[in-house]
PDB file of N, CA and C in Angstrom:
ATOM      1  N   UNK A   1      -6.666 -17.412  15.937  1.00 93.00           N
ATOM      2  CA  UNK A   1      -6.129 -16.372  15.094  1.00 93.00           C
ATOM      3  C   UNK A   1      -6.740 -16.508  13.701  1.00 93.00           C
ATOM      4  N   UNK A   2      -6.939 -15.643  13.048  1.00 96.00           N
ATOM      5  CA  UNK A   2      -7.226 -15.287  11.421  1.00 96.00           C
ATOM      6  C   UNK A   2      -6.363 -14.354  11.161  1.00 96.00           C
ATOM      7  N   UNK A   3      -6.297 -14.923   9.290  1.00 97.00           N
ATOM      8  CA  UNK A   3      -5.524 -13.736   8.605  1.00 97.00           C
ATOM      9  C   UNK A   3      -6.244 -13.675   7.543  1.00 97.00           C
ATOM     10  N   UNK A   4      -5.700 -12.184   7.124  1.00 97.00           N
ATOM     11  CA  UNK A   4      -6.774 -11.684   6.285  1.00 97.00           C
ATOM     12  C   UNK A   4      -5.950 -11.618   5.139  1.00 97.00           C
ATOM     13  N   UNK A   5      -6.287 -12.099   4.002  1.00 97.00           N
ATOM     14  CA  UNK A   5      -5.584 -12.422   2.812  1.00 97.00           C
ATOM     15  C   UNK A   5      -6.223 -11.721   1.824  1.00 97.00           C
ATOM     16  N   UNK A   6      -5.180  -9.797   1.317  1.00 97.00           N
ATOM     17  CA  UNK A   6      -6.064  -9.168   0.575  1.00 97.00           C
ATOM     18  C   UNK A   6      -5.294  -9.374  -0.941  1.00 97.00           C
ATOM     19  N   UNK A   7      -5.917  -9.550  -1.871  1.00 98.00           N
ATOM     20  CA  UNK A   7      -5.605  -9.871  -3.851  1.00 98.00           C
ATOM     21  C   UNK A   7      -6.013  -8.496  -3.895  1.00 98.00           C
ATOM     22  N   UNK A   8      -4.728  -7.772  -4.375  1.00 98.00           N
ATOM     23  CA  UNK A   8      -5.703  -6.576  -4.859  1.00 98.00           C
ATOM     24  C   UNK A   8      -5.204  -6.378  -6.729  1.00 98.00           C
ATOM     25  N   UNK A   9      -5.677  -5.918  -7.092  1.00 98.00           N
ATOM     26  CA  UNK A   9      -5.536  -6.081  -8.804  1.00 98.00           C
ATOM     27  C   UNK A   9      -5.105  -4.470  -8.609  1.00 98.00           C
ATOM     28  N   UNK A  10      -4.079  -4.264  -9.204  1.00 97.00           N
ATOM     29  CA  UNK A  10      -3.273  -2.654  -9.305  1.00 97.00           C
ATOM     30  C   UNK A  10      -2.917  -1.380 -10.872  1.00 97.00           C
ATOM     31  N   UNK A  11      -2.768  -0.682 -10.775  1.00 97.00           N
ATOM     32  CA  UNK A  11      -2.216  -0.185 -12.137  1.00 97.00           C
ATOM     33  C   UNK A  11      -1.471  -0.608 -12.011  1.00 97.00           C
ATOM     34  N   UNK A  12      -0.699  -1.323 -13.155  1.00 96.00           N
ATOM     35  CA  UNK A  12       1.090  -1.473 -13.399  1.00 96.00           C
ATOM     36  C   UNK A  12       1.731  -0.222 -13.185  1.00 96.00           C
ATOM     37  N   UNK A  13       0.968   0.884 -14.086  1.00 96.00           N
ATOM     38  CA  UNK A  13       1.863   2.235 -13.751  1.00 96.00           C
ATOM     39  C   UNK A  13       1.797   2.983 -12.562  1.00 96.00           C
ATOM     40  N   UNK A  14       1.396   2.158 -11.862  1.00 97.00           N
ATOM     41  CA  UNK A  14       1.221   3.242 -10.229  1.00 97.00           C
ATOM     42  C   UNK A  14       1.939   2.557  -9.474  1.00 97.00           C
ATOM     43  N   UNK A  15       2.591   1.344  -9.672  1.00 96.00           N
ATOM     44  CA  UNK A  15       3.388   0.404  -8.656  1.00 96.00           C
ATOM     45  C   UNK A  15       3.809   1.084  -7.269  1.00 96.00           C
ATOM     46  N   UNK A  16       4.682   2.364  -7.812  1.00 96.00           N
ATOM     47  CA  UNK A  16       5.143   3.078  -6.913  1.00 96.00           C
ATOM     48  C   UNK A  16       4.056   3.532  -5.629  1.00 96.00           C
ATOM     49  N   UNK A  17       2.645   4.246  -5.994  1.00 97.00           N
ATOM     50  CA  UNK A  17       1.866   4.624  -5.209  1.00 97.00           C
ATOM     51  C   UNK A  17       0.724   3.605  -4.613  1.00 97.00           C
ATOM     52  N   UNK A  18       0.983   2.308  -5.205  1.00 97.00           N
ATOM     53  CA  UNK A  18       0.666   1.050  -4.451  1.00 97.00           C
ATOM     54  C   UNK A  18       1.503   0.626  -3.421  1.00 97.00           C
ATOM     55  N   UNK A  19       2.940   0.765  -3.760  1.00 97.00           N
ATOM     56  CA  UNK A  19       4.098   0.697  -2.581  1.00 97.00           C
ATOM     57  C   UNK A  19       3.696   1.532  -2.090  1.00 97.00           C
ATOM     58  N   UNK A  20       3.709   2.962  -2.105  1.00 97.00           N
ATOM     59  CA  UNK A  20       3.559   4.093  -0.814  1.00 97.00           C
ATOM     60  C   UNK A  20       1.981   3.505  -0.366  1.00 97.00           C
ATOM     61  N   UNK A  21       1.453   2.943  -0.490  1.00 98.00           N
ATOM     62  CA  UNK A  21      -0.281   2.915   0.383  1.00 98.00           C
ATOM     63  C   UNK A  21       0.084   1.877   1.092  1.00 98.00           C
ATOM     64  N   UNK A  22       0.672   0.869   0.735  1.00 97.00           N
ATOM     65  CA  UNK A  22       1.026  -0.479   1.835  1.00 97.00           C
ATOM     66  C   UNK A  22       2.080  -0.262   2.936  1.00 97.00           C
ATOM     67  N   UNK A  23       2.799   0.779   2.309  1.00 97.00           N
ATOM     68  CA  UNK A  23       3.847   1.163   3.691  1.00 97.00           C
ATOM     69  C   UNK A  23       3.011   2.666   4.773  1.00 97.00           C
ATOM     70  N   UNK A  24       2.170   3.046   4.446  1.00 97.00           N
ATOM     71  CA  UNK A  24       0.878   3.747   5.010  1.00 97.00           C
ATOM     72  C   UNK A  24       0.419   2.746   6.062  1.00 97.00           C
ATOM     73  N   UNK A  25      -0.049   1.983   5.659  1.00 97.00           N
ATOM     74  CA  UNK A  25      -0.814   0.411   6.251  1.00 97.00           C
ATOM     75  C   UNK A  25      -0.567  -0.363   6.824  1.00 97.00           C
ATOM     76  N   UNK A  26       0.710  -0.427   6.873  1.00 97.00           N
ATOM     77  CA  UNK A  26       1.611  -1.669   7.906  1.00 97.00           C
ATOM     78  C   UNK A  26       1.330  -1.388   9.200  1.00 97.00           C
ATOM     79  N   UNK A  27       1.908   0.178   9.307  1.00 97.00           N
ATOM     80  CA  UNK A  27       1.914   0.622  11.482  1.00 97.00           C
ATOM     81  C   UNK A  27       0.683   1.046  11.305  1.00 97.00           C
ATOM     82  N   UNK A  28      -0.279   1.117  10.857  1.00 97.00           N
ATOM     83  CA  UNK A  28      -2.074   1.298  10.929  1.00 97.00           C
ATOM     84  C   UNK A  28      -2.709   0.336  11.467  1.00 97.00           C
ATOM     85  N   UNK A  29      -2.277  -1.113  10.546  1.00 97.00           N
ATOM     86  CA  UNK A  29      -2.921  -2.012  11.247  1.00 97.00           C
ATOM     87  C   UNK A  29      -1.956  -2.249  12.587  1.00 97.00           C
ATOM     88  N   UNK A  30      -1.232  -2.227  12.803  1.00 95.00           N
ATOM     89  CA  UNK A  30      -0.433  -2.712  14.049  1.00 95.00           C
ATOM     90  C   UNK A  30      -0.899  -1.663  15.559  1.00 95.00           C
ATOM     91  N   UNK A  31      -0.859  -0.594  14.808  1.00 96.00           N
ATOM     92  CA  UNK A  31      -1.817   0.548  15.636  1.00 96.00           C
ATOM     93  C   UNK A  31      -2.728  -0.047  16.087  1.00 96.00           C
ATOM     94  N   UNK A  32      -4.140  -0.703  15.495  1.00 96.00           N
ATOM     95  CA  UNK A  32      -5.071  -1.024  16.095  1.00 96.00           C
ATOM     96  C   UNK A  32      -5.401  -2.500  16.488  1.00 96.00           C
ATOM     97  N   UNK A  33      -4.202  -3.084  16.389  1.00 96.00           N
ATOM     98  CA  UNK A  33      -4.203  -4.707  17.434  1.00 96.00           C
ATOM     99  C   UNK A  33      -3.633  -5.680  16.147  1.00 96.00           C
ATOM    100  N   UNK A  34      -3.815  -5.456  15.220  1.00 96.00           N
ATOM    101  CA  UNK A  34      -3.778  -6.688  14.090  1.00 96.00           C
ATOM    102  C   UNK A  34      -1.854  -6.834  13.857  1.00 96.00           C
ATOM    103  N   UNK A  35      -1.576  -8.073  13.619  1.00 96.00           N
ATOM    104  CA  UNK A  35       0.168  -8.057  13.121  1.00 96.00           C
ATOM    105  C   UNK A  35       0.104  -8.384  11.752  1.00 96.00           C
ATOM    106  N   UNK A  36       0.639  -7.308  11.249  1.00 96.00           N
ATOM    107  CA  UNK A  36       0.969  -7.036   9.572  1.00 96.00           C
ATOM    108  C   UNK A  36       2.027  -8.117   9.247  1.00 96.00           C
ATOM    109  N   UNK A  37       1.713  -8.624   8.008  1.00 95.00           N
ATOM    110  CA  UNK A  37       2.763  -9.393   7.852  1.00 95.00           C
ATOM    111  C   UNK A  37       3.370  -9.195   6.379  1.00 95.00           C
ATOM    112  N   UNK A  38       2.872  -7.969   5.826  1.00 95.00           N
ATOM    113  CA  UNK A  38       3.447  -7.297   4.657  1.00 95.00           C
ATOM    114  C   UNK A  38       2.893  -6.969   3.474  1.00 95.00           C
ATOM    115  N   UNK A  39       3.307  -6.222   2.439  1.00 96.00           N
ATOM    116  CA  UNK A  39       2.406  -6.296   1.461  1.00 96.00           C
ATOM    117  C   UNK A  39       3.754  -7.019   0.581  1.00 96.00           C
ATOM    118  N   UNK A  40       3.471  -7.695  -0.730  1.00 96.00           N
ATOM    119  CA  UNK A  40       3.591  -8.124  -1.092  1.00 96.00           C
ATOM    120  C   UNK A  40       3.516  -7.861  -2.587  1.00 96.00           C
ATOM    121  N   UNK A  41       4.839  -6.815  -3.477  1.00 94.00           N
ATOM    122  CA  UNK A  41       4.708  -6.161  -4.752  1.00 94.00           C
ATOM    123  C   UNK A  41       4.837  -7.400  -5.694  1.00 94.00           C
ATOM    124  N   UNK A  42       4.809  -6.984  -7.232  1.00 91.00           N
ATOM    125  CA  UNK A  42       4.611  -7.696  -8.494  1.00 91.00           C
ATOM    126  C   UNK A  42       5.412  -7.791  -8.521  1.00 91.00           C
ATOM    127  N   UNK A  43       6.540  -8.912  -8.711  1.00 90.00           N
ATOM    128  CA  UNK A  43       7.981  -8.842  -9.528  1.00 90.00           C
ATOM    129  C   UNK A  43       7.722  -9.565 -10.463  1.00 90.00           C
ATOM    130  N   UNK A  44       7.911 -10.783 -10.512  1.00 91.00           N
ATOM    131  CA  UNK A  44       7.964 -11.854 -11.763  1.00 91.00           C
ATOM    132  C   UNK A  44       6.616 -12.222 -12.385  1.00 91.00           C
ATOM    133  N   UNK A  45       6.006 -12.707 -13.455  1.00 90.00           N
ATOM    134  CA  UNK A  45       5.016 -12.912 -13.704  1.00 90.00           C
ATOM    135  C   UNK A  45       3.834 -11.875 -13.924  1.00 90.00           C
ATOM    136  N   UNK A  46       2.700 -11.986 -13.491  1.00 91.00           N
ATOM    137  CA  UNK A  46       1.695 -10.607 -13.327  1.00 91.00           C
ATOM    138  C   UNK A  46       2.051  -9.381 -13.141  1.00 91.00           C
ATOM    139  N   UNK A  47       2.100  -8.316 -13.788  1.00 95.00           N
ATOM    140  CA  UNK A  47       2.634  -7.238 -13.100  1.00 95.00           C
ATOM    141  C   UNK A  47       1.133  -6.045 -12.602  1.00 95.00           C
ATOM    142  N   UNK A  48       0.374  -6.995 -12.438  1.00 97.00           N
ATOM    143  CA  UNK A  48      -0.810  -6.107 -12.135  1.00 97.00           C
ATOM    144  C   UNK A  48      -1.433  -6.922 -10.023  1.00 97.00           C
ATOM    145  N   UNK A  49      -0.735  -7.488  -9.765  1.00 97.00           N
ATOM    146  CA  UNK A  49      -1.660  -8.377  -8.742  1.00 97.00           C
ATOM    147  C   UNK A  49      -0.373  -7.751  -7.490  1.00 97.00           C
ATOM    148  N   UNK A  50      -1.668  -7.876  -6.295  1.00 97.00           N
ATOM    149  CA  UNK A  50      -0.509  -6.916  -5.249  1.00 97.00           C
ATOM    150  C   UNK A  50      -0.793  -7.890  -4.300  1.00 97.00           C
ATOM    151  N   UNK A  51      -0.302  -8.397  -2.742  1.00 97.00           N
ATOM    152  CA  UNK A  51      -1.213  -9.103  -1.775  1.00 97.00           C
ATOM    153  C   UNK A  51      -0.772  -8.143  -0.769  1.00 97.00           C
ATOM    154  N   UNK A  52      -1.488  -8.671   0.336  1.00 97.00           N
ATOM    155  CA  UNK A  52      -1.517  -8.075   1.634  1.00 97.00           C
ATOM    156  C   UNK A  52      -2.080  -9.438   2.593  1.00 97.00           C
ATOM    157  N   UNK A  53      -0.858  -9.698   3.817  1.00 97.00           N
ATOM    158  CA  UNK A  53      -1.397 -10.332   4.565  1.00 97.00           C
ATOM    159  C   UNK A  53      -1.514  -9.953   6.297  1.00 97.00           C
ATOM    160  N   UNK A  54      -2.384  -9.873   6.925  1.00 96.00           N
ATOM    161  CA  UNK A  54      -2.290  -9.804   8.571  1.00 96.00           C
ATOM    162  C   UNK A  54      -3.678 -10.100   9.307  1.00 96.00           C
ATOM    163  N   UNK A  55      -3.077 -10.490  10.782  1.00 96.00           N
ATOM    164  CA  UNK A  55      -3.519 -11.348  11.105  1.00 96.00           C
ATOM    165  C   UNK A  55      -3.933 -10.480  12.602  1.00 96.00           C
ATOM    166  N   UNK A  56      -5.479 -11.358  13.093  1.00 97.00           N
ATOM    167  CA  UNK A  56      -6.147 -10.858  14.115  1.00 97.00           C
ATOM    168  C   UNK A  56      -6.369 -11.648  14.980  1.00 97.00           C
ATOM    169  N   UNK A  57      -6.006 -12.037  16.524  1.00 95.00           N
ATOM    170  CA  UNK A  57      -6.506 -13.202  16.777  1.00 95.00           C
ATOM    171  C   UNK A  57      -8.382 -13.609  16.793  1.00 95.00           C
ATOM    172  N   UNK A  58      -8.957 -12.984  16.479  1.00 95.00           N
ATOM    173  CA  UNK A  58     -10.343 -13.172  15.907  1.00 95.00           C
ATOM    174  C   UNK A  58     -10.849 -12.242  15.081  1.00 95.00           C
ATOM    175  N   UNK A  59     -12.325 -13.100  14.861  1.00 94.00           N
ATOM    176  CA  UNK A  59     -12.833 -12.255  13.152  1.00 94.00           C
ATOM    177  C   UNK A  59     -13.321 -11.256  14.341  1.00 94.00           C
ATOM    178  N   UNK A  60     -13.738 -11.170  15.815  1.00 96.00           N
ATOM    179  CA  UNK A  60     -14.401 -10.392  16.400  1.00 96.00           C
ATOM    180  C   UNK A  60     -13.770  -8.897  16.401  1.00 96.00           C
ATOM    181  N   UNK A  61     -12.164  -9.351  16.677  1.00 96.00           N
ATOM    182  CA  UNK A  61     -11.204  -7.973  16.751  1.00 96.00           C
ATOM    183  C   UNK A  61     -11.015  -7.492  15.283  1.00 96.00           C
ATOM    184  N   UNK A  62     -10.865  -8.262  14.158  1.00 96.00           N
ATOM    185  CA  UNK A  62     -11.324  -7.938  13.164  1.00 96.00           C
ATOM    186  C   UNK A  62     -11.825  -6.969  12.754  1.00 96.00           C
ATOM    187  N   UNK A  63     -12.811  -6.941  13.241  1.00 96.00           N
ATOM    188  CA  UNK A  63     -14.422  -6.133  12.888  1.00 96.00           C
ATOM    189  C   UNK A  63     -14.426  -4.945  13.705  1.00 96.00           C
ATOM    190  N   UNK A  64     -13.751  -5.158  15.118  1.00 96.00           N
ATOM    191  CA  UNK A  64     -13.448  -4.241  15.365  1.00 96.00           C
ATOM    192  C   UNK A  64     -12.915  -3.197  15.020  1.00 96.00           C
ATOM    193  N   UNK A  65     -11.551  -3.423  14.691  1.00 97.00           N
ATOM    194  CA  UNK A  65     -10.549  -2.712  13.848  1.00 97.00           C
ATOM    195  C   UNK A  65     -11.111  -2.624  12.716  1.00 97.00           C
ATOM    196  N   UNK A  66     -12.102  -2.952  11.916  1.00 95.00           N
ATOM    197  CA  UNK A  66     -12.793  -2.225  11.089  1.00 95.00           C
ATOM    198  C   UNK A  66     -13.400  -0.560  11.154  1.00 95.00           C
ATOM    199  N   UNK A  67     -14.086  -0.892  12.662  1.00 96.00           N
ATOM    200  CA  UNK A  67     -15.187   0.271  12.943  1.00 96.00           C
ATOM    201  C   UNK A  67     -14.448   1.111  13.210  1.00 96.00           C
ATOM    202  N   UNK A  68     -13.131   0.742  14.109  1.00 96.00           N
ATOM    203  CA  UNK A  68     -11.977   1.255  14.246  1.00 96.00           C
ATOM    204  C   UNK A  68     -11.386   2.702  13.249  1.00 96.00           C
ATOM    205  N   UNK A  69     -10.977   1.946  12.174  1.00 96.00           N
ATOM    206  CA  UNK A  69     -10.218   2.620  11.155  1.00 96.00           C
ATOM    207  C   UNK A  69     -11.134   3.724  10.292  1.00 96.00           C
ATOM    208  N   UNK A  70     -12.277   3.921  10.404  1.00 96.00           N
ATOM    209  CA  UNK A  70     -13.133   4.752   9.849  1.00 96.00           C
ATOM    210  C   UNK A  70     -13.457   5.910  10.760  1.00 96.00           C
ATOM    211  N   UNK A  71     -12.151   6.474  11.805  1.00 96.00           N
ATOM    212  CA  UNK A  71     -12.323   7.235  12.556  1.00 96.00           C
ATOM    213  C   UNK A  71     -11.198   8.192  12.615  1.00 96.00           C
ATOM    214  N   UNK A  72     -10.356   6.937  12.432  1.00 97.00           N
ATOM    215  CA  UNK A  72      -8.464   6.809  12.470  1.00 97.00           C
ATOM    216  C   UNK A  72      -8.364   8.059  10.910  1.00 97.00           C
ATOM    217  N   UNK A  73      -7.622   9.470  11.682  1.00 97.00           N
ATOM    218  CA  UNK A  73      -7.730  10.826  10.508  1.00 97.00           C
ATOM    219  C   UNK A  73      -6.433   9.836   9.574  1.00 97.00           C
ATOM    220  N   UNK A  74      -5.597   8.968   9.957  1.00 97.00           N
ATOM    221  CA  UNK A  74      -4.304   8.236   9.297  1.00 97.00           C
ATOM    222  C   UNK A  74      -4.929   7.232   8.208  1.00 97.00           C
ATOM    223  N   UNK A  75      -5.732   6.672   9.221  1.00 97.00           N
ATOM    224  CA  UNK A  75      -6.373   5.314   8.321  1.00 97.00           C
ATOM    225  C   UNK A  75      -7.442   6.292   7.046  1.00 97.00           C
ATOM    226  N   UNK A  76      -8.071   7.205   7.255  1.00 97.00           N
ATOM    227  CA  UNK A  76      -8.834   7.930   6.092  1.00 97.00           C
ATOM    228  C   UNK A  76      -7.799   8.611   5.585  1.00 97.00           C
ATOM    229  N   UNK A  77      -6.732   9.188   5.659  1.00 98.00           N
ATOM    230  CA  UNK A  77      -5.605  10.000   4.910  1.00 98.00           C
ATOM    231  C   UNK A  77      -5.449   8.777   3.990  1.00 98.00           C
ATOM    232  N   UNK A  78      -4.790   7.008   4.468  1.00 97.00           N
ATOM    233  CA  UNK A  78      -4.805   6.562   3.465  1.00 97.00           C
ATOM    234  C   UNK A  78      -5.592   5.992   2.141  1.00 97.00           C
ATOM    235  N   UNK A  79      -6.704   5.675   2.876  1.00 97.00           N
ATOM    236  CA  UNK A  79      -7.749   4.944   2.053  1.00 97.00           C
ATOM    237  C   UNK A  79      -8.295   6.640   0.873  1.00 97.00           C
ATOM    238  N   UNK A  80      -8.136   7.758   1.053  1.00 98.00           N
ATOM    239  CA  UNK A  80      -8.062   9.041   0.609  1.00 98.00           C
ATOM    240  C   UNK A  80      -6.743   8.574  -0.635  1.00 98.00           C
ATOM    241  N   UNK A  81      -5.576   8.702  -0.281  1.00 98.00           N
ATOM    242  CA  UNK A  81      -4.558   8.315  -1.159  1.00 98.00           C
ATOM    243  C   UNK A  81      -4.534   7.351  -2.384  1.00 98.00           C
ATOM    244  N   UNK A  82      -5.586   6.198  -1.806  1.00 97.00           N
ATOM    245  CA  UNK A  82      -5.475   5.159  -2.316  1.00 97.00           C
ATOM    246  C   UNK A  82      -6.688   5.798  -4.058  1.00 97.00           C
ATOM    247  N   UNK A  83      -7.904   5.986  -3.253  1.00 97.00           N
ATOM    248  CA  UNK A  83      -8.726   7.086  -4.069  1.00 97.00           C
ATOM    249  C   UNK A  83      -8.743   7.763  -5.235  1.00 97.00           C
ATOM    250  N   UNK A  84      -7.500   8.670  -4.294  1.00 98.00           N
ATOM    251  CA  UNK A  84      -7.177   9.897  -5.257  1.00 98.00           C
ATOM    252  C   UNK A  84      -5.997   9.611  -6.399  1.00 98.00           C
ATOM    253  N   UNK A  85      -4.892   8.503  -6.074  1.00 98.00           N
ATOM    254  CA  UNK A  85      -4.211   7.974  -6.597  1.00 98.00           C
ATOM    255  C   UNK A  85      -4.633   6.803  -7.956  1.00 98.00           C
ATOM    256  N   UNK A  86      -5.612   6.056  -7.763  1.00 98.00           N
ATOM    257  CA  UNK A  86      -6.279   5.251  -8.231  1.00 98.00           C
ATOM    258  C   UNK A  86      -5.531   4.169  -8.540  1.00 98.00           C
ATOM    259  N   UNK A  87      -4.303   3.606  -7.736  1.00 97.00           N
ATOM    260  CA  UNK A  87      -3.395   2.592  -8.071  1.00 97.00           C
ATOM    261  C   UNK A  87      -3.875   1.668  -7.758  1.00 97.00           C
ATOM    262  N   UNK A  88      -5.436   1.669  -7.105  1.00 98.00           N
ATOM    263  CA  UNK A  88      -6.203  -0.093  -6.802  1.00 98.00           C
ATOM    264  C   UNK A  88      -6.987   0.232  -7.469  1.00 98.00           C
ATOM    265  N   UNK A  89      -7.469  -1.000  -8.654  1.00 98.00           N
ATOM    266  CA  UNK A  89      -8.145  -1.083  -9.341  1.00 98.00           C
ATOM    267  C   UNK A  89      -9.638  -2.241  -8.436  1.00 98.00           C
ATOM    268  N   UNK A  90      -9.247  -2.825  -8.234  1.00 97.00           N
ATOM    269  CA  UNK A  90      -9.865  -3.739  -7.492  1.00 97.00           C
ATOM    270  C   UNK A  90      -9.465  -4.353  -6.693  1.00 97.00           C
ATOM    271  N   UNK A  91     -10.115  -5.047  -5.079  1.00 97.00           N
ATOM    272  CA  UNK A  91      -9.377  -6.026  -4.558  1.00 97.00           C
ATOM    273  C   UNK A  91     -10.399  -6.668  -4.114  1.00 97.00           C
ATOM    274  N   UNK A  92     -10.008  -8.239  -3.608  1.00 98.00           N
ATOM    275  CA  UNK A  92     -10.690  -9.195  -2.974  1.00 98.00           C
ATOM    276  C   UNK A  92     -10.263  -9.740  -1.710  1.00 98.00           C
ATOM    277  N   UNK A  93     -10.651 -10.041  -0.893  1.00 96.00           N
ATOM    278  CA  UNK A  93     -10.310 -10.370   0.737  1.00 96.00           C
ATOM    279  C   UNK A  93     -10.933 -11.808   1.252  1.00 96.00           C
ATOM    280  N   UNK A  94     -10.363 -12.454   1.736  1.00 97.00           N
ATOM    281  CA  UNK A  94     -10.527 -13.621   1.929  1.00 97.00           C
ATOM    282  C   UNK A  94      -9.969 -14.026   3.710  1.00 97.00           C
ATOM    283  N   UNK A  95     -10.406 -14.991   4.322  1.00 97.00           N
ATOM    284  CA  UNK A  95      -9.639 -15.328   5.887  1.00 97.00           C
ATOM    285  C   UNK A  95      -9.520 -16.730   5.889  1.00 97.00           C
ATOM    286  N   UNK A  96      -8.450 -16.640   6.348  1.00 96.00           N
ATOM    287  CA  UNK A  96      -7.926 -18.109   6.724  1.00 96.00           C
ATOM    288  C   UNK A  96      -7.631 -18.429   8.351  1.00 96.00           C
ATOM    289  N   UNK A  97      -7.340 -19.318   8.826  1.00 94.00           N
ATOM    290  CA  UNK A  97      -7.198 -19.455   9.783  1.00 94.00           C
ATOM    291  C   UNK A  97      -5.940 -21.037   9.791  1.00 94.00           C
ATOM    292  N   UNK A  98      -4.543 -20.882  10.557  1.00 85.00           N
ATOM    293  CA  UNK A  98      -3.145 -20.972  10.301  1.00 85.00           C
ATOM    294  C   UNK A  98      -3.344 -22.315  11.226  1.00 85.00           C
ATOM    295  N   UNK A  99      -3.134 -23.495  10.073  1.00 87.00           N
ATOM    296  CA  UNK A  99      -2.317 -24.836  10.718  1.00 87.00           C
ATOM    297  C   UNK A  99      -1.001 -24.908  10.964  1.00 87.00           C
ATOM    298  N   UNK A 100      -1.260 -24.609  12.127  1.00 79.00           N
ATOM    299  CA  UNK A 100       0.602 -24.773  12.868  1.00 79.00           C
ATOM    300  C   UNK A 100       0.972 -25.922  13.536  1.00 79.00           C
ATOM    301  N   UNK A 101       2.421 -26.031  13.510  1.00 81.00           N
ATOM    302  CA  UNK A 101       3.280 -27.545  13.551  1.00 81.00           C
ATOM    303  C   UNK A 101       2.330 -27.820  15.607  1.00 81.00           C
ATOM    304  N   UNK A 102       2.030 -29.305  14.978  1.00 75.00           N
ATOM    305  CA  UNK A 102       1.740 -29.660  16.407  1.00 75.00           C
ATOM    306  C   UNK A 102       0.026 -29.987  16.226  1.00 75.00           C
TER     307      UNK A 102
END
């Protein structure tokens, strides 16, 4: 398994339409094989940094669900939103892969 660990840097004043793009995104990725494990808003501290975590059991399905989502009229409605909204300023993506008990 991998998870994909997204930092995204946000408007403070768009919080709201950063919440509406991650709740877009949850049954998207779950749609195409991956388990969402949430996004993750600003409360305390930074009020500009957003996360996103979910997980694929490989980078292969991964990539899949990449080629995937650039087809998906839902998955372009959001990444469209995200756009036109401009509540991501930037993000960075990173994978890990989960030491579990045992």
């Amino acid at each position: 398994m991998i998870t994909c660990y997204v930092r995204y840097t946000i408007d403070p004043y768009k919080r709201a339409e950063f919440e509406r793009y991650g709740r877009m995104w949850i049954p998207l990725v779950q749609r195409h094989g991956g388990q969402h494990h949430g996004y993750f808003l600003p409360d305390e501290g930074a009020n500009n940094i957003g996360l996103a975590l979910f997980s694929f059991q490989s980078l292969a399905d991964y990539e899949v669900y990449r080629t995937k989502i650039l087809d998906d009229p839902d998955c372009v409605a959001a990444f469209k939103f995200a756009e036109d909204t401009r509540c991501i300023l930037s993000y960075e993506r990173s994978f890990f892969k989960p030491l579990l008990e045992g």
